[in-house]
XYZ file of C-alpha atoms in Angstrom:
680
model
C 85.247 57.379 -6.250
C 88.473 55.714 -5.355
C 88.710 51.736 -5.037
C 91.482 50.770 -2.422
C 94.398 49.247 -3.902
C 94.277 46.093 -1.913
C 91.291 44.835 -3.514
C 93.152 44.790 -6.915
C 95.950 42.629 -5.450
C 93.400 40.335 -3.578
C 90.834 39.838 -6.475
C 91.999 38.068 -9.724
C 89.294 39.750 -11.813
C 91.301 42.955 -11.604
C 93.601 41.587 -14.476
C 90.913 41.911 -16.918
C 89.300 45.101 -15.671
C 91.106 47.316 -18.459
C 90.052 44.886 -21.078
C 86.442 44.878 -20.148
C 86.341 48.549 -20.267
C 88.077 48.878 -23.530
C 85.931 45.971 -25.133
C 82.850 47.784 -23.918
C 83.885 50.928 -25.665
C 84.528 48.981 -29.107
C 81.555 46.486 -28.878
C 78.856 47.677 -26.432
C 78.176 43.965 -25.602
C 80.629 41.550 -23.970
C 80.328 38.144 -22.096
C 82.739 37.715 -19.027
C 83.330 34.622 -17.291
C 85.246 34.101 -13.996
C 85.500 31.550 -11.228
C 83.838 31.817 -7.995
C 85.548 34.391 -5.585
C 87.311 36.100 -8.381
C 85.491 39.508 -7.726
C 83.408 39.498 -10.958
C 80.234 40.424 -8.918
C 81.998 43.042 -6.789
C 85.269 44.577 -8.095
C 84.504 44.519 -11.754
C 81.361 46.569 -11.598
C 83.397 49.304 -9.564
C 86.103 49.257 -12.175
C 83.379 49.787 -14.900
C 81.843 52.554 -12.967
C 85.449 54.177 -12.442
C 85.825 54.307 -16.234
C 82.457 56.119 -16.648
C 82.264 59.812 -16.744
C 78.457 59.763 -16.190
C 75.541 57.597 -16.099
C 74.568 54.769 -13.713
C 75.113 50.918 -13.826
C 72.213 48.509 -13.098
C 73.279 44.977 -12.144
C 70.780 42.155 -11.977
C 71.016 39.503 -9.476
C 68.730 36.393 -9.575
C 68.505 36.053 -5.709
C 67.333 38.658 -3.002
C 70.100 37.515 -0.674
C 72.724 37.745 -3.298
C 71.685 41.183 -4.368
C 71.717 42.523 -0.801
C 75.080 41.010 0.174
C 76.727 42.024 -2.992
C 75.774 45.647 -2.634
C 76.860 45.871 0.791
C 80.174 44.264 -0.003
C 80.793 46.948 -2.840
C 79.895 49.731 -0.466
C 82.211 48.347 2.241
C 84.991 48.313 -0.389
C 84.407 51.934 -1.043
C 84.359 52.687 2.824
C 80.572 53.526 2.515
C 77.225 51.950 3.654
C 74.687 50.796 1.038
C 72.565 53.485 -0.499
C 75.529 55.828 -1.205
C 77.416 55.058 -4.341
C 76.190 51.637 -4.119
C 72.676 50.734 -3.475
C 70.172 47.782 -3.996
C 66.486 47.497 -4.813
C 64.148 44.522 -4.471
C 60.618 44.187 -3.883
C 59.488 45.626 -0.704
C 63.104 46.682 0.101
C 65.228 49.594 -1.216
C 68.512 51.260 -0.198
C 69.143 53.967 -2.999
C 69.735 57.656 -2.847
C 70.234 60.678 -5.298
C 73.882 59.776 -5.277
C 73.617 56.153 -6.128
C 75.385 55.103 -9.378
C 75.556 51.203 -9.058
C 72.072 49.792 -8.239
C 71.996 45.938 -7.599
C 68.477 44.940 -8.351
C 66.533 41.719 -8.404
C 64.556 40.414 -11.570
C 61.049 42.074 -11.063
C 62.780 45.415 -10.371
C 64.548 45.248 -13.607
C 61.540 44.300 -15.490
C 59.597 47.499 -13.840
C 62.287 49.696 -15.013
C 62.206 48.630 -18.428
C 58.497 48.837 -18.565
C 58.436 52.460 -17.026
C 61.484 53.627 -19.084
C 62.029 51.437 -22.272
C 64.985 53.597 -23.269
C 66.499 53.261 -19.791
C 67.567 56.985 -19.844
C 70.529 57.726 -17.350
C 71.646 54.228 -17.359
C 75.018 53.661 -19.132
C 75.580 49.889 -18.518
C 73.381 46.922 -17.557
C 75.134 43.839 -15.958
C 73.589 40.422 -15.943
C 75.179 38.453 -13.198
C 75.111 34.663 -12.624
C 73.301 34.457 -16.144
C 74.027 30.547 -16.162
C 71.010 30.305 -13.776
C 68.830 31.235 -16.831
C 65.834 32.316 -14.704
C 62.713 33.446 -16.664
C 63.054 37.067 -15.635
C 66.977 37.246 -16.712
C 65.940 35.719 -20.107
C 63.088 38.333 -20.582
C 64.976 41.273 -19.143
C 68.075 40.566 -21.441
C 65.860 40.220 -24.570
C 64.014 43.619 -23.636
C 67.533 45.256 -23.026
C 68.945 44.039 -26.193
C 65.752 45.281 -28.114
C 66.143 48.473 -26.390
C 69.743 48.801 -27.305
C 68.954 48.008 -31.060
C 65.945 50.374 -31.359
C 66.445 53.170 -28.898
C 69.724 53.169 -27.131
C 72.777 52.141 -29.484
C 75.130 53.715 -26.696
C 73.703 51.277 -24.053
C 76.353 48.878 -22.888
C 75.527 45.161 -21.789
C 77.518 42.702 -19.762
C 76.707 39.189 -19.327
C 78.510 37.239 -16.462
C 78.787 33.993 -15.072
C 81.165 31.548 -13.524
C 79.896 28.619 -15.492
C 78.044 28.737 -18.843
C 78.010 27.618 -22.332
C 79.997 30.712 -23.517
C 80.318 29.664 -27.126
C 76.653 29.710 -27.988
C 75.953 32.766 -25.861
C 78.680 34.824 -27.502
C 77.123 33.848 -30.922
C 73.691 34.834 -29.889
C 74.764 38.008 -28.402
C 77.377 38.802 -31.302
C 79.708 39.606 -28.284
C 83.346 38.702 -27.534
C 84.331 36.697 -24.562
C 86.604 37.803 -21.682
C 87.844 35.333 -19.361
C 89.464 35.901 -15.872
C 91.793 33.521 -14.145
C 90.941 32.419 -10.675
C 92.784 31.260 -7.694
C 90.488 28.242 -6.771
C 92.016 26.002 -4.450
C 91.908 22.203 -4.837
C 88.683 20.526 -4.028
C 88.721 16.626 -3.528
C 85.510 15.098 -4.609
C 84.158 11.903 -2.670
C 81.253 10.139 -4.440
C 78.587 8.157 -2.641
C 75.339 6.348 -3.493
C 72.582 7.907 -5.161
C 70.185 9.676 -2.860
C 66.549 9.035 -2.681
C 64.477 11.699 -4.818
C 61.805 11.802 -2.265
C 63.719 11.587 1.047
C 67.314 12.585 0.840
C 67.563 13.946 4.423
C 69.018 10.716 6.067
C 71.773 10.550 3.464
C 72.555 14.233 3.809
C 72.786 13.899 7.660
C 74.991 10.870 7.482
C 77.445 12.641 4.800
C 77.467 15.829 7.177
C 78.281 13.652 10.144
C 81.143 12.066 8.153
C 82.416 15.616 7.169
C 82.237 16.638 10.647
C 84.471 13.776 11.684
C 87.019 14.092 8.649
C 87.132 17.783 8.122
C 88.203 20.757 10.417
C 86.219 23.690 8.684
C 82.685 24.769 8.402
C 80.055 22.738 6.498
C 77.820 23.685 3.593
C 75.158 21.171 2.604
C 72.900 21.561 -0.416
C 69.270 20.356 -0.199
C 66.428 20.769 -2.491
C 64.004 22.599 0.087
C 62.807 23.795 3.273
C 61.236 20.377 4.483
C 64.419 18.599 3.981
C 66.366 21.461 5.611
C 64.031 21.306 8.748
C 64.448 17.419 8.893
C 68.236 17.680 8.732
C 68.375 20.526 11.273
C 66.556 18.374 13.759
C 68.664 15.275 13.416
C 71.927 17.251 13.387
C 71.081 19.552 16.422
C 70.597 16.355 18.489
C 73.711 14.324 17.214
C 76.103 17.326 16.876
C 75.378 19.396 19.924
C 78.670 21.372 19.599
C 77.852 22.665 16.064
C 76.198 25.826 15.063
C 73.519 24.484 12.671
C 71.747 27.277 10.353
C 69.266 27.169 7.698
C 69.666 29.219 4.456
C 66.906 29.614 2.024
C 64.885 32.266 0.164
C 61.886 32.406 2.780
C 63.995 33.275 5.617
C 63.899 37.051 6.979
C 66.899 39.040 5.845
C 68.379 38.969 9.292
C 68.405 35.104 9.329
C 69.803 34.949 5.874
C 72.631 37.246 6.936
C 73.308 35.259 10.060
C 73.785 32.045 8.031
C 76.042 33.950 5.688
C 78.168 36.188 7.850
C 78.019 34.696 11.298
C 81.475 33.115 12.322
C 81.132 31.454 15.875
C 84.212 31.877 17.827
C 85.523 28.381 18.679
C 82.540 26.626 17.117
C 82.321 25.151 13.719
C 79.102 25.931 11.422
C 76.961 23.884 9.556
C 74.819 25.768 6.960
C 71.868 23.892 5.336
C 70.995 25.549 2.071
C 68.841 25.290 -0.917
C 70.401 26.316 -4.283
C 70.331 29.962 -3.070
C 73.935 29.211 -2.012
C 75.253 28.222 -5.375
C 76.547 31.288 -6.489
C 77.397 34.920 -5.455
C 76.944 34.242 -1.827
C 80.059 33.887 0.112
C 79.709 31.895 3.287
C 82.825 32.416 5.587
C 84.952 29.407 6.551
C 83.269 26.763 4.222
C 85.888 24.004 3.641
C 83.469 21.095 3.067
C 80.183 20.750 0.771
C 77.665 18.071 1.000
C 75.728 18.082 -2.083
C 72.537 16.074 -2.257
C 72.519 16.276 -6.104
C 68.975 17.530 -6.030
C 67.109 20.689 -6.614
C 63.195 21.565 -6.855
C 61.872 23.561 -9.447
C 58.431 24.772 -10.820
C 57.424 22.871 -13.916
C 54.462 24.242 -16.030
C 52.100 21.680 -17.860
C 50.337 23.613 -20.757
C 47.902 20.669 -21.075
C 46.426 21.386 -17.621
C 47.590 24.955 -17.254
C 48.975 24.151 -13.833
C 52.270 24.448 -12.254
C 53.888 22.142 -9.862
C 56.930 21.502 -7.841
C 59.327 18.880 -9.201
C 62.282 17.440 -7.429
C 65.108 16.299 -9.948
C 68.760 15.883 -10.290
C 71.118 18.775 -10.957
C 73.002 19.403 -14.043
C 76.831 19.141 -14.295
C 77.225 22.980 -14.316
C 75.171 23.253 -11.049
C 77.379 20.451 -9.519
C 80.549 22.357 -10.400
C 79.133 25.544 -8.872
C 78.253 23.734 -5.635
C 81.686 21.911 -5.486
C 83.633 25.344 -5.913
C 82.106 26.548 -2.631
C 84.454 24.262 -0.746
C 87.565 25.752 -2.245
C 87.199 29.503 -1.888
C 89.511 29.898 1.108
C 91.801 26.657 0.989
C 91.847 23.124 -0.122
C 88.550 21.500 0.479
C 86.408 18.462 -0.079
C 82.759 17.900 -1.677
C 80.880 14.842 -0.540
C 78.634 14.049 -3.810
C 75.758 11.928 -2.864
C 75.562 10.202 -6.271
C 77.510 7.658 -8.157
C 79.869 8.200 -11.193
C 77.533 6.115 -13.283
C 74.837 8.775 -12.354
C 77.125 11.550 -13.031
C 77.555 10.270 -16.671
C 73.903 10.544 -17.202
C 73.492 14.062 -15.908
C 72.707 16.920 -18.309
C 75.740 19.145 -18.888
C 73.738 22.523 -18.316
C 70.288 23.243 -16.558
C 67.344 23.651 -18.675
C 66.383 27.424 -18.995
C 63.369 28.266 -16.971
C 61.711 29.914 -19.942
C 61.353 26.410 -21.378
C 59.366 25.062 -18.565
C 57.490 28.076 -16.794
C 54.264 29.695 -16.641
C 54.812 32.650 -19.211
C 51.690 34.695 -18.224
C 53.622 37.237 -16.173
C 56.294 37.486 -18.899
C 53.735 38.205 -21.540
C 52.049 40.859 -19.578
C 55.297 42.512 -18.949
C 55.837 42.379 -22.729
C 52.489 43.836 -23.460
C 52.933 46.560 -20.934
C 56.401 47.241 -22.485
C 54.706 47.973 -25.762
C 55.897 45.142 -27.689
C 53.198 43.741 -30.168
C 54.526 40.044 -29.798
C 56.849 37.883 -27.863
C 58.200 36.860 -31.254
C 59.638 40.146 -31.901
C 62.198 39.866 -29.166
C 65.779 38.665 -29.595
C 65.680 35.648 -27.304
C 68.626 33.625 -26.243
C 66.192 30.549 -25.945
C 62.783 30.795 -27.562
C 59.733 30.385 -25.380
C 57.561 27.289 -26.168
C 54.704 28.059 -28.502
C 52.123 26.155 -26.273
C 53.125 28.161 -23.182
C 52.819 31.370 -25.054
C 49.214 30.275 -26.165
C 48.214 29.335 -22.680
C 49.721 32.383 -21.076
C 47.801 34.693 -23.588
C 44.715 32.743 -23.052
C 45.091 33.380 -19.116
C 45.627 37.114 -19.707
C 42.540 37.410 -21.829
C 40.483 35.477 -19.170
C 41.743 37.943 -16.616
C 40.887 40.907 -18.709
C 44.537 41.982 -18.942
C 44.691 41.866 -22.644
C 41.885 41.978 -25.546
C 41.313 39.458 -28.206
C 44.136 41.078 -30.432
C 46.749 40.740 -27.526
C 46.714 44.443 -26.653
C 46.912 45.504 -23.224
C 43.906 46.921 -21.585
C 43.673 49.600 -19.026
C 42.958 46.803 -16.291
C 46.180 45.071 -17.606
C 48.251 48.197 -17.139
C 46.959 48.271 -13.374
C 47.755 44.733 -13.120
C 51.300 45.082 -14.670
C 52.069 47.872 -12.116
C 51.974 45.671 -9.272
C 55.057 43.472 -8.398
C 53.036 40.269 -8.443
C 51.856 37.166 -10.633
C 48.960 38.346 -12.851
C 46.550 36.368 -11.015
C 47.420 37.854 -7.557
C 47.363 41.332 -9.173
C 43.824 40.675 -10.705
C 42.701 39.608 -7.248
C 44.040 42.572 -5.474
C 42.563 45.036 -8.260
C 39.263 43.259 -8.333
C 38.654 43.493 -4.474
C 35.944 45.856 -4.161
C 35.910 47.539 -0.684
C 38.580 48.067 2.039
C 37.688 44.933 3.941
C 37.826 42.877 0.766
C 41.199 44.502 -0.238
C 42.748 43.463 3.069
C 41.508 40.124 2.914
C 42.999 39.882 -0.681
C 46.476 40.854 0.719
C 45.976 37.982 3.483
C 45.333 35.407 0.777
C 48.226 36.757 -1.302
C 50.633 36.383 1.505
C 49.556 32.826 2.293
C 49.591 31.703 -1.340
C 53.219 33.337 -1.715
C 54.593 31.268 1.377
C 54.351 27.778 2.527
C 51.041 26.451 3.617
C 51.345 27.096 7.503
C 48.955 24.255 8.368
C 49.660 21.521 5.959
C 46.928 19.346 7.205
C 45.655 17.096 4.243
C 42.251 16.813 5.996
C 41.768 20.650 6.078
C 42.132 22.217 2.884
C 40.070 25.390 3.728
C 42.345 28.517 3.275
C 40.055 30.381 5.674
C 41.502 28.276 8.493
C 44.746 29.855 7.724
C 43.371 33.429 7.369
C 41.558 33.061 10.653
C 45.086 31.840 12.232
C 46.901 34.698 10.619
C 44.501 37.238 12.067
C 44.364 35.915 15.436
C 48.199 35.701 15.771
C 48.647 39.216 14.188
C 45.934 40.590 16.616
C 47.689 39.090 19.575
C 51.045 40.476 18.513
C 52.440 36.837 18.381
C 53.323 36.015 14.843
C 54.965 32.586 15.907
C 55.426 30.470 12.613
C 53.314 32.865 10.506
C 55.808 35.738 11.032
C 56.768 35.810 7.344
C 53.352 35.430 5.916
C 52.340 38.345 8.363
C 55.141 40.516 7.049
C 54.256 39.766 3.485
C 50.644 40.769 4.032
C 51.802 43.776 5.452
C 53.921 44.582 2.533
C 50.934 43.814 0.055
C 48.666 46.341 2.243
C 51.322 49.039 1.907
C 51.218 48.412 -1.727
C 47.549 48.569 -1.882
C 47.134 51.357 0.479
C 44.690 49.404 2.861
C 44.450 48.855 6.648
C 45.010 45.857 8.506
C 42.020 43.898 9.313
C 41.764 41.100 11.978
C 37.867 40.995 12.010
C 35.517 38.131 11.073
C 34.897 37.653 7.366
C 32.903 35.719 5.091
C 34.530 32.602 3.770
C 32.523 32.924 0.476
C 34.110 36.264 0.029
C 37.525 34.644 0.086
C 36.230 32.197 -2.620
C 34.924 35.024 -4.722
C 38.633 36.460 -4.567
C 40.477 33.304 -5.312
C 38.044 32.651 -8.299
C 39.122 36.080 -9.661
C 42.807 34.758 -9.545
C 42.291 31.136 -10.697
C 39.117 31.169 -12.993
C 39.919 27.837 -14.543
C 40.016 26.417 -10.873
C 36.368 27.084 -9.885
C 35.173 23.663 -9.139
C 31.946 22.002 -8.967
C 31.135 18.727 -6.971
C 30.866 15.841 -9.358
C 30.593 12.918 -7.082
C 31.667 11.907 -3.665
C 35.271 13.608 -3.170
C 35.605 14.561 -6.776
C 35.302 18.051 -8.025
C 35.319 18.973 -11.807
C 37.281 22.306 -12.414
C 36.058 24.832 -15.033
C 39.265 24.069 -16.957
C 37.868 20.501 -17.420
C 40.219 18.596 -14.918
C 38.912 16.579 -12.135
C 40.646 16.576 -8.598
C 40.168 14.785 -5.405
C 39.442 15.944 -1.843
C 39.628 13.730 1.254
C 36.202 12.710 2.712
C 37.258 13.982 6.098
C 37.567 17.380 4.796
C 34.861 19.874 5.903
C 35.029 21.376 2.373
C 34.058 17.890 0.689
C 30.206 18.873 1.178
C 30.440 21.995 -0.484
C 28.746 22.404 -3.900
C 31.163 24.933 -5.304
C 35.007 25.685 -4.487
C 37.522 28.170 -5.589
C 40.857 26.264 -5.706
C 43.898 28.209 -5.076
C 46.491 25.211 -4.779
C 46.038 21.779 -6.421
C 47.965 18.794 -7.609
C 46.514 15.403 -7.866
C 44.275 16.591 -4.971
C 43.079 19.924 -3.572
C 45.582 21.641 -1.208
C 43.971 24.991 -0.812
C 40.574 26.102 -1.486
C 37.471 28.113 -0.148
C 33.686 27.755 -0.619
C 32.357 30.082 -3.182
C 28.614 31.128 -3.389
C 26.656 30.272 -6.491
C 25.462 33.889 -6.787
C 29.064 35.102 -7.092
C 29.734 32.672 -9.734
C 26.542 33.755 -11.647
C 28.006 37.233 -11.874
C 30.892 36.053 -14.000
C 29.187 33.051 -15.822
C 28.514 33.245 -19.500
C 24.772 32.705 -20.558
C 24.174 30.253 -23.311
C 20.982 28.898 -25.302
C 21.610 25.144 -25.286
C 19.376 23.459 -27.862
C 20.026 19.645 -28.108
C 18.247 16.654 -29.613
C 17.251 13.948 -26.921
C 17.402 10.726 -29.006
C 15.854 8.692 -25.866
C 12.859 11.131 -25.649
C 12.703 11.810 -29.433
C 12.508 15.574 -28.886
C 14.258 18.657 -28.727
C 15.552 20.042 -25.334
C 15.862 23.922 -24.906
C 17.599 25.336 -21.969
C 19.129 28.612 -20.796
C 22.510 27.642 -19.161
C 25.034 29.619 -17.250
C 28.496 28.242 -17.815
C 31.934 28.887 -16.433
C 34.435 27.042 -18.732
C 33.517 23.283 -18.607
C 30.996 23.885 -15.708
C 27.256 24.402 -16.174
C 26.285 26.149 -12.874
C 22.690 26.885 -13.493
C 20.003 25.798 -16.074
C 16.250 26.642 -16.591
C 13.854 26.175 -19.616
C 14.400 28.433 -22.526
C 11.173 30.501 -22.861
C 11.366 31.573 -26.415
C 14.022 29.387 -28.338
C 15.172 30.509 -31.687
C 13.305 28.427 -34.378
C 16.162 28.607 -36.814
C 18.530 27.344 -34.170
C 16.149 24.426 -33.470
C 15.981 23.728 -37.201
C 19.836 23.717 -37.355
C 20.156 21.194 -34.341
C 17.325 19.063 -35.815
C 19.599 18.759 -39.175
C 22.706 17.892 -37.061
C 20.711 15.283 -35.119
C 19.607 13.705 -38.468
C 23.043 13.573 -39.606
C 24.252 11.715 -36.443
C 20.992 9.448 -35.800
C 20.323 8.801 -39.506
C 16.859 7.292 -40.634
C 15.587 6.520 -37.274
C 14.404 10.195 -37.045
C 12.725 10.201 -40.502
C 9.652 8.559 -41.976
C 11.195 7.266 -45.140
C 8.448 5.098 -46.388
C 8.070 3.208 -49.585
C 6.615 6.061 -51.290
C 9.563 8.160 -50.536
C 11.705 5.313 -51.913
C 9.786 5.245 -55.255
C 10.093 8.958 -55.467
C 13.868 8.645 -54.836
C 14.464 6.169 -57.515
C 12.223 8.242 -60.233
C 14.412 11.276 -59.629
C 17.744 9.456 -59.817
C 16.632 7.873 -63.129
C 15.482 11.082 -64.592
C 19.018 12.568 -63.661
C 20.582 9.776 -65.524
C 18.515 10.129 -68.677
C 18.367 13.963 -68.577
C 21.752 15.133 -67.086
C 21.114 18.541 -68.634
C 18.395 19.057 -65.769
C 21.277 18.974 -63.171
C 18.823 17.236 -60.612
C 20.196 16.901 -57.198
C 21.406 13.731 -55.558
C 18.559 12.472 -53.539
C 19.995 9.301 -52.457
C 19.501 8.391 -48.727
C 23.158 8.971 -47.793
C 23.265 12.211 -49.475
C 20.063 13.454 -47.915
C 21.312 12.635 -44.589
C 24.593 14.348 -45.125
C 22.791 17.433 -46.250
C 19.965 17.336 -43.671
C 21.096 20.792 -42.064
C 20.518 22.510 -45.530
C 17.093 21.144 -46.534
C 15.394 20.072 -43.146
C 14.744 23.449 -41.755
C 12.190 23.881 -44.537
C 10.100 20.960 -43.160
C 10.628 21.426 -39.337
C 7.838 23.718 -38.568
C 6.067 21.031 -36.639
């Protein structure tokens, strides 16, 4: 393998290539920082490979679009196509061969490689690119790789790279030296504006893009928090700037459309790219000289008190702002329009919060169990995962049957861990009994993975979406559901089941969703109110057809239900736990004995208990007496005189060790003495 000399001259990272290889030979771990455009993601892995007589390099990229583009760029630099010396692997897409020596992989693939082969045989070096993004998977795979290096592969080499991160604490945690590359970043002027509206930033972004269009001459990159804002800006800009080529860029786009936004350079026309944070790092978008930064991003936050995750829009950190600003200075001097004030900037966090501090950890914990580690506490974390999130994650895995009460992975859990999906979805796919159910489960999984294609708050029935998907797929006209149809096809290949566009039973949908979200099985509690098995109550609009259902299985929920399906009582009874419920009814003055079927906080069925346990009845009477007091007992004057005589005898003759028979003591100890008198 020979790298053309021109790339050494063009890319500043070439100046540290020899130092990187020498340090790797001495230390086994290094931290590399280099500014955007310096070649750290492309030239540096090639120079490391050139110094390796044998073995492979695996480089982890946090984003699919970046992994694809970086692998293709390295292959181009070698005069090859992706899949030869350099290839890439991600979920549902792979370009590697027997001769591939550098694999650029996404996070799920790296986890699977470690689980399948904890020693990473045949791999010489693992590179963690753009580590400053601090994704959950990057933190997990780094911890697993460091443990593998310590326990199994002392010869394994690790490189952690980024353009912006807290290198001092990282080097200390890794016990690794820092190597810094100089860049040739052009000057970027910063223009501040007013703070954007967290909930409606599109008007401000559109105005700033129009200003940049008037004041600058190159292509424009605008950062927005999500797809909805991108769509609103596209509509406004296409109307007001008809001469511009306006292109979206986000993770849900098909690869061809992502490639068009990144690589397309219109002849004689200026380009405006409207992007989510996917464009912050690694991706090089041609001709960008102006950046418009909304200052916002959207991330998933997990609340362990409700065991639910929700999307939250917030302000970016200073390191994210620097990354975005740098996109305007890769080719020449540029401008960044920041849609926030200097006062707001002074209050912004220096670095982004690691995802491990805020995420649902159930998938991570399943991977750790499948990997063979007894506990998450045993791994060398850069940031410790929160104890409450670990507890909730383990509880979910136990409810799904993935681990036993000791935290050991079960055979069912191993099947779940083998699928490249969240444990909830994996459990649903595996629990689907027949071919028809399995195909239905793949359709459900695809819809849940993408944005709701209907988005009607008065129609939360996921079966509406499944019917629409099957109708469009059968007609060969995917329309706006094209991505969902593609994801469903990928899940079918994974599960080895056939496409099914026939009619289906909505309650089967509910049963499948209940297997994925057991704590979101819900029972109607009042008009428009449902109580979930996890204990929380949620609302549904009264105009929704599902509002009259007795039971729902909820797939997506916030303050109200977003996606759900009816579920049949008979299916719930199969997973319900049976309890003998014996309680004292103070109003009726008697014990009530019932056989109840429960799912979490819900009682879905109840009938009289035919042969109640007499000891259990006596214990409940004792507890009731403790609570209700003398109102349940016939303590008349004769009893009072007897109590006084015993207490006097106890004072006169302490050697008899007579019990305390005061009313207070008798009420407190009722569960011990009352059963002997409870026969009637």
